[in-house]
Short mmCIF file of C-alpha atoms and ligand atoms in Angstrom, two decimals:
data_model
loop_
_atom_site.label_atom_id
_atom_site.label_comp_id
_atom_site.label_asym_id
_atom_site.label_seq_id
_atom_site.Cartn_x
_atom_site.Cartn_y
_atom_site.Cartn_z
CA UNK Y 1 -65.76 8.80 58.66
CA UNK Y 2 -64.90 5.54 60.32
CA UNK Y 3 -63.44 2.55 58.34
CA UNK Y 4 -64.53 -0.49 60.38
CA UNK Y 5 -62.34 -3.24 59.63
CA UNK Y 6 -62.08 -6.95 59.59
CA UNK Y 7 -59.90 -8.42 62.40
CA UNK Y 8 -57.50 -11.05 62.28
CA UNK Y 9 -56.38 -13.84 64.62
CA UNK Y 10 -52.77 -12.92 65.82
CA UNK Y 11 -51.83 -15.79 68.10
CA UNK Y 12 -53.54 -16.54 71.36
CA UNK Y 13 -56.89 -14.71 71.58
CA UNK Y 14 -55.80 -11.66 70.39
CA UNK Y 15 -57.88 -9.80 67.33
CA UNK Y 16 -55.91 -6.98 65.29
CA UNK Y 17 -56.18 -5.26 61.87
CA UNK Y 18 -54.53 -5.81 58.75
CA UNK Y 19 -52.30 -2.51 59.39
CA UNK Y 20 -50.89 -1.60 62.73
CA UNK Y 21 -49.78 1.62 63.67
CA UNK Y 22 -46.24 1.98 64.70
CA UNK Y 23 -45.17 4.82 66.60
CA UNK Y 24 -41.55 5.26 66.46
CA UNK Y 25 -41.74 8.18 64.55
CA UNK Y 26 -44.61 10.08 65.56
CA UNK Y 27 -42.63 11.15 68.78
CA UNK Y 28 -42.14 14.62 67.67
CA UNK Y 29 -45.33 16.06 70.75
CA UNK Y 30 -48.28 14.80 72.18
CA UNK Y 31 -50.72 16.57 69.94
CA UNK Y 32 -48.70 15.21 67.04
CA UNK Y 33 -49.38 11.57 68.55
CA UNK Y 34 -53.29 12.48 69.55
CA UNK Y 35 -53.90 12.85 65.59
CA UNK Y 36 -52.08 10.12 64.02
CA UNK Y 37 -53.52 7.19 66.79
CA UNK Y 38 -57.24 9.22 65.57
CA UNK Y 39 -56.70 8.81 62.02
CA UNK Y 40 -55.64 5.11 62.61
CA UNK Y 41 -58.87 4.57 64.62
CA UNK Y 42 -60.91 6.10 62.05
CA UNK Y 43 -58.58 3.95 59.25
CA UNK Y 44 -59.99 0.96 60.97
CA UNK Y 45 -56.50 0.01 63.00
CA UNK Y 46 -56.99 -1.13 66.36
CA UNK Y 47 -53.28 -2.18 66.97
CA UNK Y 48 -50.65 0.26 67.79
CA UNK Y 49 -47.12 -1.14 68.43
CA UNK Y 50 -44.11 0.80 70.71
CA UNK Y 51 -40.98 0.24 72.68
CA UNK Y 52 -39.72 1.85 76.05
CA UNK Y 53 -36.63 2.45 73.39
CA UNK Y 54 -38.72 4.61 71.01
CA UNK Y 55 -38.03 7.88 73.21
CA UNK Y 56 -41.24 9.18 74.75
CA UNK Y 57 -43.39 7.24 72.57
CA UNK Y 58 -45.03 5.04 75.50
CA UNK Y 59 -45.57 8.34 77.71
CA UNK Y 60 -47.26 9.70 74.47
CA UNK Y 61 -49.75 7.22 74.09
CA UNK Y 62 -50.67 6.90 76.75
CA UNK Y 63 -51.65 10.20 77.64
CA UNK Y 64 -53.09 10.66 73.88
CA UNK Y 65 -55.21 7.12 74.42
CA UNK Y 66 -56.42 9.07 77.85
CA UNK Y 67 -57.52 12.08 75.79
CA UNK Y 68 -59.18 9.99 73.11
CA UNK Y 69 -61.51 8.47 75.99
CA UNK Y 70 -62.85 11.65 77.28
CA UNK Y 71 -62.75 13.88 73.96
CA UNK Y 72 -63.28 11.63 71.46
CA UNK Y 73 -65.33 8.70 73.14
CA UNK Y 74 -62.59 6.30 71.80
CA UNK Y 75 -62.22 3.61 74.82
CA UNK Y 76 -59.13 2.37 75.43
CA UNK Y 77 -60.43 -0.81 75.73
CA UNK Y 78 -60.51 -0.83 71.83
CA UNK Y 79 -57.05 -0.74 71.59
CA UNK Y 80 -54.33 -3.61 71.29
CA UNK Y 81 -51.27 -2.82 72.46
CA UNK Y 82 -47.77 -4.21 71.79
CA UNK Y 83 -44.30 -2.94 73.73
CA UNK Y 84 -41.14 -4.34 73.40
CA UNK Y 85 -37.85 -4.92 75.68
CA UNK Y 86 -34.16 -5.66 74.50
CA UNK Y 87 -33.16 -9.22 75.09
CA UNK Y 88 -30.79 -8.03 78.36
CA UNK Y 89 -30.24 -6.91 82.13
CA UNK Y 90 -31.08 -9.14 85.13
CA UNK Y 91 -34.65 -10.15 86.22
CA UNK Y 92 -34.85 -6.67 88.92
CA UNK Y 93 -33.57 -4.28 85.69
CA UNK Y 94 -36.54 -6.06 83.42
CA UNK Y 95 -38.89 -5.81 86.09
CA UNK Y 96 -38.69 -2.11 86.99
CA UNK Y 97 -38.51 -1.00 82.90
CA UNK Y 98 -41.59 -3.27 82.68
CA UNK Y 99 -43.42 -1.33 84.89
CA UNK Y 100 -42.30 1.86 84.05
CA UNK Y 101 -43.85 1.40 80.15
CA UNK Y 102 -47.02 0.25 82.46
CA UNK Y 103 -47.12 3.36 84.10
CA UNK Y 104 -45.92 5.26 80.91
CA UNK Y 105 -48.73 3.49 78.95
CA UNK Y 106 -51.47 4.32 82.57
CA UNK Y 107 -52.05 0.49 82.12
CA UNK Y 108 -52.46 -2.32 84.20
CA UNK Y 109 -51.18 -4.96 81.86
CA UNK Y 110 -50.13 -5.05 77.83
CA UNK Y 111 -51.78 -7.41 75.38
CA UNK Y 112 -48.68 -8.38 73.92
CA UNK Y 113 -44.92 -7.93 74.56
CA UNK Y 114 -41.76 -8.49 72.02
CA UNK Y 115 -38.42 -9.80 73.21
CA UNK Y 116 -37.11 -6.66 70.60
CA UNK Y 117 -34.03 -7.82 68.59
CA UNK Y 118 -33.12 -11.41 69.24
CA UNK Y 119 -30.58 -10.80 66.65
CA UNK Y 120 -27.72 -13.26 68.11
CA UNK Y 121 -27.81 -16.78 69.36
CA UNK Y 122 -27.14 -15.67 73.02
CA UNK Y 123 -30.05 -13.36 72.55
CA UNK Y 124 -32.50 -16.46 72.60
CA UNK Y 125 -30.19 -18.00 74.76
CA UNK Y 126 -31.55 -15.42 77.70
CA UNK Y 127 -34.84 -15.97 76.34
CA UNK Y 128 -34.64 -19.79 76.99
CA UNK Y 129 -32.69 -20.33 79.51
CA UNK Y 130 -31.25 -17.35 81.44
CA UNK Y 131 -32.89 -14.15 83.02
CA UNK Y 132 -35.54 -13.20 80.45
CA UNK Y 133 -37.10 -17.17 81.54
CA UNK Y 134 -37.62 -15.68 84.47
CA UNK Y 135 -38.97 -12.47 84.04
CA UNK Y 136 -41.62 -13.85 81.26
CA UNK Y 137 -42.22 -16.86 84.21
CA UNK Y 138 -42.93 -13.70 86.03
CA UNK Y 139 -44.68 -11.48 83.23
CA UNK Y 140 -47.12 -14.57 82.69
CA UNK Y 141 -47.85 -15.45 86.65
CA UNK Y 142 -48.66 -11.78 87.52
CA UNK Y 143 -50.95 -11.33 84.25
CA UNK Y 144 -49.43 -8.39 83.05
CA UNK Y 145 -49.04 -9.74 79.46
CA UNK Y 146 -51.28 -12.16 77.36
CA UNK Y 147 -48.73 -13.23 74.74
CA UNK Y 148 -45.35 -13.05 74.12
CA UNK Y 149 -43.50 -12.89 70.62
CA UNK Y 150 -40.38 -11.50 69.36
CA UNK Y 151 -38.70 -9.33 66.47
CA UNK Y 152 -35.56 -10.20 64.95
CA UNK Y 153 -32.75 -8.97 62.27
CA UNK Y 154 -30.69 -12.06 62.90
CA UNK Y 155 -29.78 -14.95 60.90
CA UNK Y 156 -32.81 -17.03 58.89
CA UNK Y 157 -31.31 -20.41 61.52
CA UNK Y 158 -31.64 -18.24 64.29
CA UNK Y 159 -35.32 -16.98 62.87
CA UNK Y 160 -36.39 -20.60 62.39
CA UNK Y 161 -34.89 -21.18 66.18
CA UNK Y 162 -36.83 -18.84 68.15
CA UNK Y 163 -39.91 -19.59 65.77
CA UNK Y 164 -40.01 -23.38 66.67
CA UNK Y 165 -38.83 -23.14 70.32
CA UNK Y 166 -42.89 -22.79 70.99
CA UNK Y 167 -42.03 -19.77 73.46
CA UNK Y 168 -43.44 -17.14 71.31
CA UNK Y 169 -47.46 -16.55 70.32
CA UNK Y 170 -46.36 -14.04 67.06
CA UNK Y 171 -42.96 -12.33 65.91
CA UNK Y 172 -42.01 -9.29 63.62
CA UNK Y 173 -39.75 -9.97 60.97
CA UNK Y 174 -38.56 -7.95 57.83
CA UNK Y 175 -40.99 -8.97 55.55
CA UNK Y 176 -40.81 -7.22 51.73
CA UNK Y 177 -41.29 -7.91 47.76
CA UNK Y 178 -38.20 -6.28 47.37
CA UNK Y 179 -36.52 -8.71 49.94
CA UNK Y 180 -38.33 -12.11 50.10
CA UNK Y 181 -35.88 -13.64 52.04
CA UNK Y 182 -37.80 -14.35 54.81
CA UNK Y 183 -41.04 -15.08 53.60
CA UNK Y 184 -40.99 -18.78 53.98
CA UNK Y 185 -40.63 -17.71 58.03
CA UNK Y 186 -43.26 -16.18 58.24
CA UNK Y 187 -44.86 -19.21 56.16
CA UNK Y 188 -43.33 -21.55 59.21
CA UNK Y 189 -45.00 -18.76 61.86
CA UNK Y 190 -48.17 -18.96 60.32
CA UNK Y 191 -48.51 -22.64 60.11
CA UNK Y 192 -47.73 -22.70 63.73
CA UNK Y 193 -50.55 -20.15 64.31
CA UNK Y 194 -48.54 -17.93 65.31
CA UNK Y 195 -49.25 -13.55 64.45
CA UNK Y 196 -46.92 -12.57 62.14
CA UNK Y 197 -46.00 -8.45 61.57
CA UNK Y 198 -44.45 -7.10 58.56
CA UNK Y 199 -41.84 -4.35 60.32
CA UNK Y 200 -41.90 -1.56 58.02
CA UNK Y 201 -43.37 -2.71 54.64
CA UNK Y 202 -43.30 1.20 53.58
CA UNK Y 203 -39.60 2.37 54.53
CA UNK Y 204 -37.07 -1.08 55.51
CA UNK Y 205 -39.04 -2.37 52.63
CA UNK Y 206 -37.00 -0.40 49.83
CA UNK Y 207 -38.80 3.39 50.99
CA UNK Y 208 -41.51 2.63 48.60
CA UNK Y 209 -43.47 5.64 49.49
CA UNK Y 210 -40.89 7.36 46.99
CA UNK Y 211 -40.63 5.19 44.40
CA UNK Y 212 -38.05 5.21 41.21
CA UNK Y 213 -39.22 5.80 37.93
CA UNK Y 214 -38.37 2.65 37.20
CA UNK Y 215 -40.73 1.02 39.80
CA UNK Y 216 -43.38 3.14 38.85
CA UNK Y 217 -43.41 2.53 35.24
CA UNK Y 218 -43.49 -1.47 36.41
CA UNK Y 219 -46.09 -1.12 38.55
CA UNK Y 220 -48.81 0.49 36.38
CA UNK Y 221 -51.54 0.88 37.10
CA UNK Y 222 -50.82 0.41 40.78
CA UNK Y 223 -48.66 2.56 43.38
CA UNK Y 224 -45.46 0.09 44.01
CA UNK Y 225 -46.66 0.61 48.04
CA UNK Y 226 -49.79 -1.34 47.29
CA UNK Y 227 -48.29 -3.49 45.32
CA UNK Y 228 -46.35 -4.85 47.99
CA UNK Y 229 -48.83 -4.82 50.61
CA UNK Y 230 -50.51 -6.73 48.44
CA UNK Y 231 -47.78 -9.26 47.88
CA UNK Y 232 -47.73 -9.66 51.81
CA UNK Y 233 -51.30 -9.91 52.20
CA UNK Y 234 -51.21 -12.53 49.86
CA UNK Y 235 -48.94 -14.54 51.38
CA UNK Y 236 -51.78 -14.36 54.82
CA UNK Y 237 -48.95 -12.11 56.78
CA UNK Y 238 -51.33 -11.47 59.94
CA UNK Y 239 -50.42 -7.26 59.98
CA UNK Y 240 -47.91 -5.24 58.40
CA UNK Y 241 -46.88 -2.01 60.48
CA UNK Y 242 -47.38 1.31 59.28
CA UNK Y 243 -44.66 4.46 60.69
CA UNK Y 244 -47.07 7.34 59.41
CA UNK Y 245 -46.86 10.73 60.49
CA UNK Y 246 -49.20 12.17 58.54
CA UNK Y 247 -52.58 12.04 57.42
CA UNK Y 248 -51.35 10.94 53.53
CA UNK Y 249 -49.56 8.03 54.89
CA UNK Y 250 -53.07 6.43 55.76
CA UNK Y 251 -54.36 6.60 51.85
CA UNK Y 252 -53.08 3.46 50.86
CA UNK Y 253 -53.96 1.80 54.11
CA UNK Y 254 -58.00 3.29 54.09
CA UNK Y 255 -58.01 1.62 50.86
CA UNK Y 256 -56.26 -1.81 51.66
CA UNK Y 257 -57.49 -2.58 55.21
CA UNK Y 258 -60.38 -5.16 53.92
CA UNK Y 259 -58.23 -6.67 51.69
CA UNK Y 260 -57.30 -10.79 51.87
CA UNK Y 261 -57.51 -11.86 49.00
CA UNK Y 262 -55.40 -13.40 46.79
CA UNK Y 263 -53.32 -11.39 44.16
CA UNK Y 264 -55.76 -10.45 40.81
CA UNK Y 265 -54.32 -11.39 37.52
CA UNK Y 266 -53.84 -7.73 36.66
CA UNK Y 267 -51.68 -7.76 39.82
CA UNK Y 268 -50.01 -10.61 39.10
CA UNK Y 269 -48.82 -9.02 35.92
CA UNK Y 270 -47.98 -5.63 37.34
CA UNK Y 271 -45.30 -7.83 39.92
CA UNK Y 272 -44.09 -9.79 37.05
CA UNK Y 273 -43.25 -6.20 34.91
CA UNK Y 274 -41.45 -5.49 38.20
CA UNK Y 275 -38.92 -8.16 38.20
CA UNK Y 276 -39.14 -7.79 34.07
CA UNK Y 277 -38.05 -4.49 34.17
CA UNK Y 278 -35.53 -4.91 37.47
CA UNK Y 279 -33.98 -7.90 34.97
CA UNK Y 280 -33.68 -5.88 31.88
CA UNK Y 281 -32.14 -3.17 34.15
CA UNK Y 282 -29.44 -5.34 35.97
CA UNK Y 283 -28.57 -7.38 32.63
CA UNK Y 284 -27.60 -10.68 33.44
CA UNK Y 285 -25.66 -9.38 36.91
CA UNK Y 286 -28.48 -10.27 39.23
CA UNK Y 287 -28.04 -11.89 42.23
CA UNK Y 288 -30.74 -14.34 43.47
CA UNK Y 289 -30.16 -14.74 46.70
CA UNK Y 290 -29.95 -18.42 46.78
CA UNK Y 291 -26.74 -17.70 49.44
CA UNK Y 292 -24.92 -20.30 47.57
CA UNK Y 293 -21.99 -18.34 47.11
CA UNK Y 294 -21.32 -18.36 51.82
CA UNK Y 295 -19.25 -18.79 53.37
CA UNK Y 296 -16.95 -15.90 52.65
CA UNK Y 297 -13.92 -16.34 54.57
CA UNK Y 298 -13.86 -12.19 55.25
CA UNK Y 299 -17.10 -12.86 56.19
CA UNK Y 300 -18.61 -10.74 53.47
CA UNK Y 301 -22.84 -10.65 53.59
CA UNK Y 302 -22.31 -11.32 49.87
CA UNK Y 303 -26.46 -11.93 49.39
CA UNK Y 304 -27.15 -8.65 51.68
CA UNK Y 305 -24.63 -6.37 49.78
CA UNK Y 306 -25.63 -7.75 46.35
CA UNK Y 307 -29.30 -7.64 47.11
CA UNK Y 308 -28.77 -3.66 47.54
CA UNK Y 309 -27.25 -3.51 44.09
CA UNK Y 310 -30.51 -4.89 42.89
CA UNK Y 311 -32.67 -2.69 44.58
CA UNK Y 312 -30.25 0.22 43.62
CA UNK Y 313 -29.69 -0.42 40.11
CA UNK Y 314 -33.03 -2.46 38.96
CA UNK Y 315 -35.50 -1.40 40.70
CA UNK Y 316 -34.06 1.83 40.76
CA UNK Y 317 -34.17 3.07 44.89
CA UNK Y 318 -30.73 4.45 44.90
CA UNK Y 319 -30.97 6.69 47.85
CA UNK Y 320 -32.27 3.74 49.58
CA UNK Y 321 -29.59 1.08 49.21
CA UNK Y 322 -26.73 4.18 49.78
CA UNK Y 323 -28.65 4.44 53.30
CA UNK Y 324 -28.42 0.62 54.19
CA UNK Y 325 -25.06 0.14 52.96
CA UNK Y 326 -23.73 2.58 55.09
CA UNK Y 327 -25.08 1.62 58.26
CA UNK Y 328 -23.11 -1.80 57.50
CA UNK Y 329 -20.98 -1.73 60.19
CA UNK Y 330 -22.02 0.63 62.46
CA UNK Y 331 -25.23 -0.72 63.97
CA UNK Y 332 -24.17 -3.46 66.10
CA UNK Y 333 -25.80 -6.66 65.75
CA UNK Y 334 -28.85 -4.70 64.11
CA UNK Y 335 -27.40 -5.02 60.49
CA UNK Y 336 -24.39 -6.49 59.01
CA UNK Y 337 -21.13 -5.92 60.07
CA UNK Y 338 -18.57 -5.91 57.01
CA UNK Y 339 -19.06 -3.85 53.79
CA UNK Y 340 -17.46 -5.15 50.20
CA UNK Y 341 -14.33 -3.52 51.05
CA UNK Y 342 -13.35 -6.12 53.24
CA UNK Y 343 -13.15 -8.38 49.90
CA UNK Y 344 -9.89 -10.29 50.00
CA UNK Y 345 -10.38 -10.56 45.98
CA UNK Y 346 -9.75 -14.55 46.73
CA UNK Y 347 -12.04 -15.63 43.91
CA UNK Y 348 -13.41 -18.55 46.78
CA UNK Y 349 -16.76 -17.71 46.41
CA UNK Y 350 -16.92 -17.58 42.49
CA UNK Y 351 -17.52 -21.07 41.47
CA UNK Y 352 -20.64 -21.65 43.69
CA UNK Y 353 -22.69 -18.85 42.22
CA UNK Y 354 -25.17 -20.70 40.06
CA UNK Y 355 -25.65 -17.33 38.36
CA UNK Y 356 -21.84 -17.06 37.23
CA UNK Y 357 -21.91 -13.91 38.90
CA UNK Y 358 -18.68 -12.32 39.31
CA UNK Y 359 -18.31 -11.64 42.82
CA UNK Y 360 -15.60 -9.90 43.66
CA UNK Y 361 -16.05 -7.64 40.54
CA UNK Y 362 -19.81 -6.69 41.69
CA UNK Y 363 -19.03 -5.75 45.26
CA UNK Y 364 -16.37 -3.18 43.77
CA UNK Y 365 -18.54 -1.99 41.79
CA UNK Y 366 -21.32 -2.13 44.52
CA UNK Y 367 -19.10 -0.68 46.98
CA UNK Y 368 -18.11 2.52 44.49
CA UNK Y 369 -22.03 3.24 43.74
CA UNK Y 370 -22.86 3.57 47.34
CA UNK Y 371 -20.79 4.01 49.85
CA UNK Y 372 -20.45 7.95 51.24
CA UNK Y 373 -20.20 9.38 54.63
CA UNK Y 374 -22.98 6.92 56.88
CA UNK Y 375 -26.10 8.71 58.46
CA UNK Y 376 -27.44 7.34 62.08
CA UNK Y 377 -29.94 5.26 62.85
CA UNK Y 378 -33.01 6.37 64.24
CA UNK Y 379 -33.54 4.26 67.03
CA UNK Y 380 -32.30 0.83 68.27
S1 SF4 V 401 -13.74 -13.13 46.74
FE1 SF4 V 401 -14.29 -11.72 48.36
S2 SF4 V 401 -16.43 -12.14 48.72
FE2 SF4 V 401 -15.65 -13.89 47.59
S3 SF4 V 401 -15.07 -15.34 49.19
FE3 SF4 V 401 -13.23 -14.13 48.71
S4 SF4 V 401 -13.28 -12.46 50.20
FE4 SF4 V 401 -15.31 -13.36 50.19
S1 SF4 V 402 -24.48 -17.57 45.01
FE1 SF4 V 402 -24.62 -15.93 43.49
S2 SF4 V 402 -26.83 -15.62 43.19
FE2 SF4 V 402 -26.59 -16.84 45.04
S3 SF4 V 402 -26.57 -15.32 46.69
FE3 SF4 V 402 -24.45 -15.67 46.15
S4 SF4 V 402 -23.99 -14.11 44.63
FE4 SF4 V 402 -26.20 -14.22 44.79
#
C-alpha cells in the first residue's frame, strides 16, 4: 500500500515530505538500495538525500531510481533529490566531481545541493568569497541546481552566519530533544523561509531507536523515537532525515508522515516525565547548557562533554555518549577537538555556572564513565 503524503515548502519551489530518506547507510548493494528507496516511496517520502562522499551511494541510486521507472512505474520525476560537496578544491576540481554525481545520479541537473560541513569560518569564507562563489555562480548559470543550502557541525555564530548571509535556500543542522541547542536556528531558518532538515533525528539524536529503560519508562505510552519527531515537528522543522536500512525503520515514519500538529497534552506530559525522570536521575549535577561557564582556557567543550553525561547518566543512552566522546578528537573539524582530560583543574570556569556545578569534578568523573578505546566514523 501507498502512503500519500502531505508536502511541505522547503525553500524556493521545492515540495518534500515530512521524512527524507538518507542513504548513507544503505550502501551495502544495489538491490539493498532498490528496496529501501521502494519502501520510502510507498511510506509517502519523495526526498532522498546523498553525497559523492557516501561511497557508491550516488551510483546506487541512480541505477535503483532507473529500475524503479521501468519495473515499478515509479518516475523519477517524483523524486527530489539532494547531493552534497565539501566546502574545498578549486573551481575545475568542483566542477568535474559535480558532474561526476550527475552522471552517477544519470541526471541532468539536482534539485538541491549542500555546501556539506561548513564547520569552520574559512569554510563559509570559500562559500562567500573564494572558489565555491564561483562554482555556485556557475552551478546557478548552467541550471544544474535549483537551490543551494548547507549542513553544518560548527559553532551556533558560525550557524547564525551562513544562515543570514542570504546565500542558502535550506540547511541541515543537528536538530534533537535530547540536544536542543540549536533549535532556535532552525527557528531563525524558518522565519527566513528557508527548508530546514533534521540530520539524523534517530541515531546523532541520542540512538533512540534503542532506547534506555529509563527513556522508555518516561515516555509511556509513546516510543521515545516518536516522541522526538514529534518535538521537531512541533517546532515546524521542514523534514527530518531518516538512515533506514530496513523495512522496521519505516514504522514510526508510516505512522508520523501526516503529522503537523502541535504537541497533544498527553505528549506534552510524556516530554515533561522525560526531563522529570533525566532530573531525578542526574540529582542536582545537571548541566543546562546555558554555555555560561566558556571560555575554558584549555579550550574544553565544557557544554558538549557535560551534555553527554546527561544523556549517559539521565536519560540513560550510555553506549551512546561512550561513542561520541570518543570520537572527540579524532574527527577533524566534524566534532570537538579536546576531551575532559585536557582539564587544567584551574577552577576558572566554576563561578559562572549558574547551576553551581562543579566543573572540573564532573568532567573527571565524565571522562572515567566513558572514555575506552574510540571506534571510526562512518563517513565524513
Ligand atoms: S577548570 Fe578545567 S574546564 Fe574549567 S576552565 Fe579550567 S581547564 Fe577549563
Ligand atoms: S555554565 Fe554550567 S550549566 Fe551552563 S553550560 Fe556551563 S556547566 Fe553547563
Amino acid at each position: 500500500m501507498i502512503i500519500h503524503s502531505k508536502k511541505r515548502s522547503f525553500g524556493k519551489d521545492c515540495n518534500i515530505s515530512l521524512f527524507t530518506l538518507g542513504t548513507m547507510r544503505a550502501t551495502e548493494n544495489l538491490d539493498k538500495m532498490y528496496k529501501i528507496i521502494k519502501i520510502a516511496y510507498q511510506t509517502g517520502i519523495n526526498h532522498l538525500e546523498t553525497a559523492a562522499s557516501y561511497g557508491n551511494a550516488e551510483i546506487m541510486i541512480g541505477e535503483a531510481l532507473k529500475k524503479l521507472e521501468t519495473s515499478d512505474n515509479i518516475l523519477r520525476k517524483e523524486w527530489i533529490i539532494t547531493t552534497k560537496v565539501l566546502p574545498k578544491g578549486d573551481f575545475n576540481y568542483l566542477k568535474n566531481n559535480f558532474e561526476n554525481s550527475l552522471k552517477n545520479l544519470k541526471l541532468n541537473k539536482v534539485n538541491n545541493l549542500a555546501i556539506h560541513g561548513i564547520n569552520l569560518e574559512e569554510h563559509l569564507d570559500w562559500v562567500l568569497n573564494g572558489e565555491g562563489k564561483n562554482f555556485l555562480k556557475w552551478l546557478i548559470k548552467e541550471g544544474l541546481v535549483d537551490q543551494v543550502g548547507f549542513s553544518s557541525h560548527g559553532s551556533y555564530s558560525l550557524i547564525q552566519k551562513a544562515i543570514n548571509c542570504d546565500v542558502f535556500s535550506f540547511c541541515n543542522l543537528h536538530l534533537h530533544f535530547l540536544d536542543q541547542s540549536k533549535i532556535s536556528l532552525a527557528e531563525l531558518a524558518l522565519k527566513k523561509n528557508m527548508g530546514v532538515l533534521a540530520i539524523s533525528p534517530a541515531d546523532k539524536g541520542g540512538r533512540l531507536y534503542s532506547p534506555s529503560d529509563i527513556l522508555l519508562k518516561a515516555s509511556a505510552p509513546y516510543h521515545p523515537l516518536e516522541l522526538a519527531y514529534r518535538f521537531l515537528i512541533s517546532k515546524g522543522i521542514t523534514t527530518l532525515s531518516l538512515g533506514a536500512t530496513k523495512l522496521e525503520d519505516f514504522n514510526i515514519a508510516k505512522k508520523l508522515i501526516n503529522s503537523s500538529q502541535k504537541l497533544t497534552f498527553s505528549e506534552i506530559s510524556a516530554l515533561e516525565n522525560i526531563e522529570k525522570l533525566a532530573n531525578e536521575e542526574l540529582k542536582s549535577t545537571k548541566c543546562e547548557q546555558c554555555r555560561s561557564c566558556l571560555p575554558c582556557p584549555s579550550e574544553i567543550p565544557i557544554p558538549e562533554i557535560l551534555r553527554l553525561r546527561n544523556i549517559s547518566l539521565g536519560y540513560g543512552q550510555l553506549e551512546f555518549a561512550k561513542e561520541r566522546y570518543n570520537l572527540i578528537g579524532r574527527a577533524g573539524h566534524w566534532w570537538e577537538e579536546r576531551n575532559a582530560s585536557y582539564c587544567l583543574e584551574c577552577n576558572e570556569c566554576v563561578p559562572r555556572c549558574p547551576c553551581k556545578l562543579n566543573i572540573p569534578d564532573l568532567l573527571k568523573h565524565t571522562h572515567n564513565l566513558l572514555v575506552e578505546n574510540p571506534k571510526k566514523r562512518l563517513w565524513s
